[in-house]
Amino acid sequence: RGRLPGMAPGIATAVTVLHGRPVETLAAQAVTGGYDLIVMTTHGRSGVSRAWLGSVADGLMRSTLTPVLLLRDTSAAAPPEGVEPFANVLIPLDGGAVSEQIIPQAVAIAGRAATFHLLHVLVPSRWLPPPSAFEVVMAGATGPGDAEDQLAAERDAAVRRLGAVAQQWRAQGVQIETHLPVHQSPAEAILAYAQERGVSLIAMTSHGRSGAGRLMLGSVADKVVRGANVPVLVQVPTPG
């Protein structure tokens, strides 16, 4: 506890010791304390500590409405002097308003001088899981050309949606880029883009849209958190 003031000179700090089940206790403390952000590493030092902290991070990511900034051992090093810690921020979206709830949080943390990359991964229907019998009955028979038409329609809708979101934030002085890669795995596409573009932060909601033909962003967020070598900001979206 005595190390904290020395690690953050000039910043007001306070130490609180809590007792109870870690996930539930920390989630309750975030609410009662009115905290805006939870910051923690996804792994402890070794052994039991490592397993404990990993499970707590995973639990908090799923349970609290407070945004959680997750750091891995490989992402915790301070950036070089004069370099902003989060100069390039990747924000995966799925075309729905729910996934866009993370954008204000990302802007607040990274600052308006950062570049924000809005990424919508298009998954062709031939790479999606097989539909259920109910979905087949509801959708009816489909021909070979329907998959291409569906992908084109999804691309057009995503272009419009990303364009509207980008315009909204550009009007507020935020630098926005938009990207629509086609990939069989959204998580792999997100991680590959982060690596290629030197992204310093990935920000995403832990759940996205649901429905026939769509992947839940929750499973994607799980894979991104486990595979990313940069900090990941995760938030459970509010209902609506």
Short mmCIF file of C-alpha atoms in Angstrom, two decimals:
data_model
loop_
_atom_site.label_atom_id
_atom_site.label_comp_id
_atom_site.label_asym_id
_atom_site.label_seq_id
_atom_site.Cartn_x
_atom_site.Cartn_y
_atom_site.Cartn_z
CA ARG A 1 0.00 0.00 0.00
CA GLY A 2 2.86 2.38 0.74
CA ARG A 3 4.15 2.11 -2.85
CA LEU A 4 1.12 3.75 -4.45
CA PRO A 5 1.90 7.41 -3.66
CA GLY A 6 5.46 6.93 -4.92
CA MET A 7 4.25 5.35 -8.15
CA ALA A 8 1.91 8.25 -8.89
CA PRO A 9 3.57 11.44 -7.61
CA GLY A 10 1.39 14.51 -7.80
CA ILE A 11 -1.80 12.46 -8.05
CA ALA A 12 -4.18 12.16 -5.12
CA THR A 13 -4.45 8.53 -4.06
CA ALA A 14 -6.35 6.59 -1.42
CA VAL A 15 -6.13 2.99 -0.29
CA THR A 16 -9.13 0.90 0.73
CA VAL A 17 -8.97 -2.67 2.02
CA LEU A 18 -12.05 -4.73 1.16
CA HIS A 19 -13.20 -8.12 2.42
CA GLY A 20 -15.43 -10.59 0.61
CA ARG A 21 -15.78 -12.33 -2.72
CA PRO A 22 -13.48 -10.37 -5.06
CA VAL A 23 -15.74 -9.84 -8.08
CA GLU A 24 -18.90 -9.01 -6.16
CA THR A 25 -17.07 -6.86 -3.63
CA LEU A 26 -15.15 -4.84 -6.22
CA ALA A 27 -18.25 -4.38 -8.38
CA ALA A 28 -20.21 -3.11 -5.38
CA GLN A 29 -17.36 -0.79 -4.39
CA ALA A 30 -17.31 0.69 -7.90
CA VAL A 31 -20.98 1.60 -7.52
CA THR A 32 -20.93 2.88 -3.93
CA GLY A 33 -17.72 4.82 -4.52
CA GLY A 34 -19.01 6.39 -7.72
CA TYR A 35 -15.91 5.38 -9.66
CA ASP A 36 -15.68 6.13 -13.38
CA LEU A 37 -13.09 3.49 -14.27
CA ILE A 38 -11.58 0.26 -12.97
CA VAL A 39 -7.95 -0.40 -13.96
CA MET A 40 -6.29 -3.76 -13.38
CA THR A 41 -3.97 -6.30 -14.92
CA THR A 42 -5.45 -9.50 -16.29
CA HIS A 43 -2.77 -11.66 -14.67
CA GLY A 44 -1.00 -11.60 -11.35
CA ARG A 45 2.64 -12.39 -10.80
CA SER A 46 2.58 -16.18 -10.71
CA GLY A 47 0.81 -19.24 -9.40
CA VAL A 48 -2.31 -18.64 -7.32
CA SER A 49 -1.94 -14.87 -7.63
CA ARG A 50 -1.97 -15.09 -11.42
CA ALA A 51 -5.04 -17.34 -11.52
CA TRP A 52 -6.88 -15.21 -8.95
CA LEU A 53 -6.36 -11.90 -10.69
CA GLY A 54 -7.18 -13.36 -14.09
CA SER A 55 -10.52 -14.72 -12.88
CA VAL A 56 -11.38 -11.45 -11.13
CA ALA A 57 -10.68 -9.43 -14.27
CA ASP A 58 -12.83 -11.83 -16.26
CA GLY A 59 -15.64 -11.62 -13.72
CA LEU A 60 -15.60 -7.83 -13.55
CA MET A 61 -15.60 -7.57 -17.31
CA ARG A 62 -18.91 -9.45 -17.32
CA SER A 63 -20.65 -8.00 -14.28
CA THR A 64 -19.95 -4.32 -13.62
CA LEU A 65 -21.33 -1.43 -15.64
CA THR A 66 -18.20 0.56 -14.79
CA PRO A 67 -15.70 0.51 -17.68
CA VAL A 68 -12.75 -1.81 -17.01
CA LEU A 69 -9.30 -1.06 -18.42
CA LEU A 70 -7.38 -4.31 -18.63
CA LEU A 71 -3.58 -4.41 -18.85
CA ARG A 72 -1.48 -7.46 -19.59
CA ASP A 73 2.09 -7.98 -18.43
CA THR A 74 3.25 -7.13 -21.95
CA SER A 75 1.18 -3.94 -22.16
CA ALA A 76 1.90 -2.36 -18.79
CA ALA A 77 5.19 -0.64 -19.69
CA ALA A 78 5.08 3.15 -19.78
CA PRO A 79 5.38 4.72 -23.26
CA PRO A 80 8.51 6.70 -24.16
CA GLU A 81 8.68 10.23 -22.80
CA GLY A 82 6.64 12.65 -24.90
CA VAL A 83 4.50 9.91 -26.43
CA GLU A 84 0.83 9.79 -25.51
CA PRO A 85 -0.07 6.43 -23.96
CA PHE A 86 -3.13 5.93 -26.18
CA ALA A 87 -2.38 7.71 -29.45
CA ASN A 88 -4.18 5.16 -31.65
CA VAL A 89 -7.40 3.63 -30.38
CA LEU A 90 -9.23 0.77 -32.08
CA ILE A 91 -13.00 0.57 -31.50
CA PRO A 92 -14.69 -2.56 -32.93
CA LEU A 93 -18.37 -2.00 -33.73
CA ASP A 94 -21.06 -4.37 -34.95
CA GLY A 95 -23.48 -1.96 -36.58
CA GLY A 96 -25.70 -1.44 -33.54
CA ALA A 97 -26.04 1.40 -31.06
CA VAL A 98 -25.11 -0.89 -28.16
CA SER A 99 -21.54 -1.39 -29.38
CA GLU A 100 -21.18 2.38 -29.84
CA GLN A 101 -21.65 3.07 -26.13
CA ILE A 102 -17.91 2.59 -25.59
CA ILE A 103 -16.93 5.52 -27.83
CA PRO A 104 -17.40 8.33 -25.25
CA GLN A 105 -15.42 6.31 -22.71
CA ALA A 106 -12.59 5.76 -25.18
CA VAL A 107 -12.46 9.44 -26.07
CA ALA A 108 -12.44 10.42 -22.39
CA ILE A 109 -9.50 8.11 -21.64
CA ALA A 110 -7.39 8.63 -24.76
CA GLY A 111 -8.16 12.32 -25.28
CA ARG A 112 -9.26 14.15 -28.38
CA ALA A 113 -5.73 14.30 -29.77
CA ALA A 114 -5.79 10.54 -30.39
CA THR A 115 -6.80 8.85 -33.64
CA PHE A 116 -9.78 6.55 -33.30
CA HIS A 117 -10.23 3.64 -35.70
CA LEU A 118 -13.82 2.40 -36.05
CA LEU A 119 -13.71 -1.20 -37.26
CA HIS A 120 -16.69 -3.22 -38.48
CA VAL A 121 -15.76 -6.78 -39.48
CA LEU A 122 -17.98 -8.24 -42.19
CA VAL A 123 -18.42 -12.02 -41.92
CA PRO A 124 -19.75 -13.69 -45.10
CA SER A 125 -22.65 -16.05 -44.43
CA ARG A 126 -20.66 -19.06 -45.64
CA TRP A 127 -18.34 -18.54 -42.64
CA LEU A 128 -21.10 -18.11 -40.08
CA PRO A 129 -22.25 -21.05 -37.91
CA PRO A 130 -24.92 -23.21 -39.61
CA PRO A 131 -28.44 -21.80 -39.06
CA SER A 132 -30.89 -23.54 -36.78
CA ALA A 133 -33.91 -25.36 -38.21
CA PHE A 134 -36.10 -22.46 -37.06
CA GLU A 135 -33.93 -19.92 -38.90
CA VAL A 136 -34.03 -22.03 -42.06
CA VAL A 137 -37.84 -22.17 -41.96
CA MET A 138 -38.16 -18.45 -41.26
CA ALA A 139 -35.63 -17.46 -43.95
CA GLY A 140 -36.90 -19.84 -46.63
CA ALA A 141 -34.82 -21.30 -49.43
CA THR A 142 -31.79 -19.29 -50.53
CA GLY A 143 -29.82 -19.44 -53.75
CA PRO A 144 -26.06 -19.19 -54.32
CA GLY A 145 -26.28 -15.51 -55.15
CA ASP A 146 -28.10 -14.63 -51.95
CA ALA A 147 -24.95 -14.82 -49.82
CA GLU A 148 -23.17 -12.28 -52.01
CA ASP A 149 -26.24 -10.04 -52.02
CA GLN A 150 -26.46 -10.27 -48.24
CA LEU A 151 -22.79 -9.37 -47.83
CA ALA A 152 -23.19 -6.39 -50.17
CA ALA A 153 -26.26 -5.23 -48.25
CA GLU A 154 -24.44 -5.57 -44.92
CA ARG A 155 -21.48 -3.67 -46.32
CA ASP A 156 -23.74 -0.83 -47.52
CA ALA A 157 -25.49 -0.67 -44.15
CA ALA A 158 -22.16 -0.69 -42.30
CA VAL A 159 -20.76 2.07 -44.51
CA ARG A 160 -23.77 4.24 -43.75
CA ARG A 161 -23.66 3.52 -40.03
CA LEU A 162 -19.92 4.05 -39.66
CA GLY A 163 -20.14 7.19 -41.74
CA ALA A 164 -22.85 8.64 -39.51
CA VAL A 165 -20.93 7.81 -36.32
CA ALA A 166 -17.69 9.19 -37.73
CA GLN A 167 -19.38 12.41 -38.84
CA GLN A 168 -20.89 12.87 -35.39
CA TRP A 169 -17.50 12.67 -33.66
CA ARG A 170 -15.57 14.57 -36.33
CA ALA A 171 -17.97 17.45 -35.74
CA GLN A 172 -16.66 17.46 -32.16
CA GLY A 173 -13.05 17.70 -33.30
CA VAL A 174 -12.22 13.99 -32.93
CA GLN A 175 -10.04 12.32 -35.56
CA ILE A 176 -11.87 9.24 -36.85
CA GLU A 177 -10.96 6.57 -39.40
CA THR A 178 -13.34 3.83 -40.55
CA HIS A 179 -12.50 0.34 -41.79
CA LEU A 180 -14.64 -2.61 -42.99
CA PRO A 181 -12.49 -5.73 -43.44
CA VAL A 182 -14.01 -9.05 -44.52
CA HIS A 183 -12.89 -11.93 -42.32
CA GLN A 184 -14.19 -15.25 -41.07
CA SER A 185 -13.22 -14.40 -37.47
CA PRO A 186 -14.02 -10.92 -36.05
CA ALA A 187 -11.60 -11.42 -33.14
CA GLU A 188 -8.73 -12.40 -35.43
CA ALA A 189 -9.46 -9.42 -37.68
CA ILE A 190 -9.47 -7.07 -34.69
CA LEU A 191 -6.17 -8.41 -33.32
CA ALA A 192 -4.53 -8.38 -36.75
CA TYR A 193 -5.57 -4.79 -37.38
CA ALA A 194 -4.30 -3.73 -33.96
CA GLN A 195 -0.93 -5.31 -34.71
CA GLU A 196 -0.63 -3.91 -38.22
CA ARG A 197 -1.59 -0.35 -37.31
CA GLY A 198 0.31 -0.10 -34.04
CA VAL A 199 -2.83 0.39 -31.99
CA SER A 200 -2.15 1.30 -28.35
CA LEU A 201 -5.66 0.66 -26.96
CA ILE A 202 -8.63 -1.47 -27.97
CA ALA A 203 -12.00 -0.28 -26.66
CA MET A 204 -15.18 -2.33 -27.02
CA THR A 205 -18.42 -3.29 -25.32
CA SER A 206 -18.63 -6.79 -23.92
CA HIS A 207 -21.90 -7.49 -25.73
CA GLY A 208 -23.28 -6.42 -29.07
CA ARG A 209 -26.35 -7.13 -31.13
CA SER A 210 -27.94 -10.54 -31.14
CA GLY A 211 -30.20 -12.22 -33.63
CA ALA A 212 -30.16 -14.65 -36.53
CA GLY A 213 -27.03 -14.44 -38.63
CA ARG A 214 -25.11 -12.23 -36.20
CA LEU A 215 -22.29 -13.11 -33.85
CA MET A 216 -22.49 -11.96 -30.26
CA LEU A 217 -19.78 -9.42 -29.59
CA GLY A 218 -19.40 -10.91 -26.10
CA SER A 219 -17.51 -13.95 -27.37
CA VAL A 220 -15.41 -11.68 -29.59
CA ALA A 221 -14.52 -9.49 -26.62
CA ASP A 222 -13.39 -12.56 -24.69
CA LYS A 223 -11.04 -13.59 -27.47
CA VAL A 224 -9.70 -10.07 -27.94
CA VAL A 225 -8.94 -9.64 -24.24
CA ARG A 226 -7.08 -12.94 -24.17
CA GLY A 227 -5.17 -12.33 -27.39
CA ALA A 228 -4.33 -8.62 -27.23
CA ASN A 229 -0.85 -7.39 -26.34
CA VAL A 230 -2.15 -3.88 -25.71
CA PRO A 231 -4.57 -2.57 -23.05
CA VAL A 232 -8.23 -3.34 -23.64
CA LEU A 233 -11.05 -1.13 -22.36
CA VAL A 234 -14.24 -3.16 -21.87
CA GLN A 235 -17.67 -2.04 -20.76
CA VAL A 236 -20.91 -3.91 -20.23
CA PRO A 237 -23.45 -1.81 -22.15
CA THR A 238 -26.44 -0.34 -20.42
CA PRO A 239 -29.84 -1.73 -21.46
CA GLY A 240 -31.63 0.10 -24.19
#
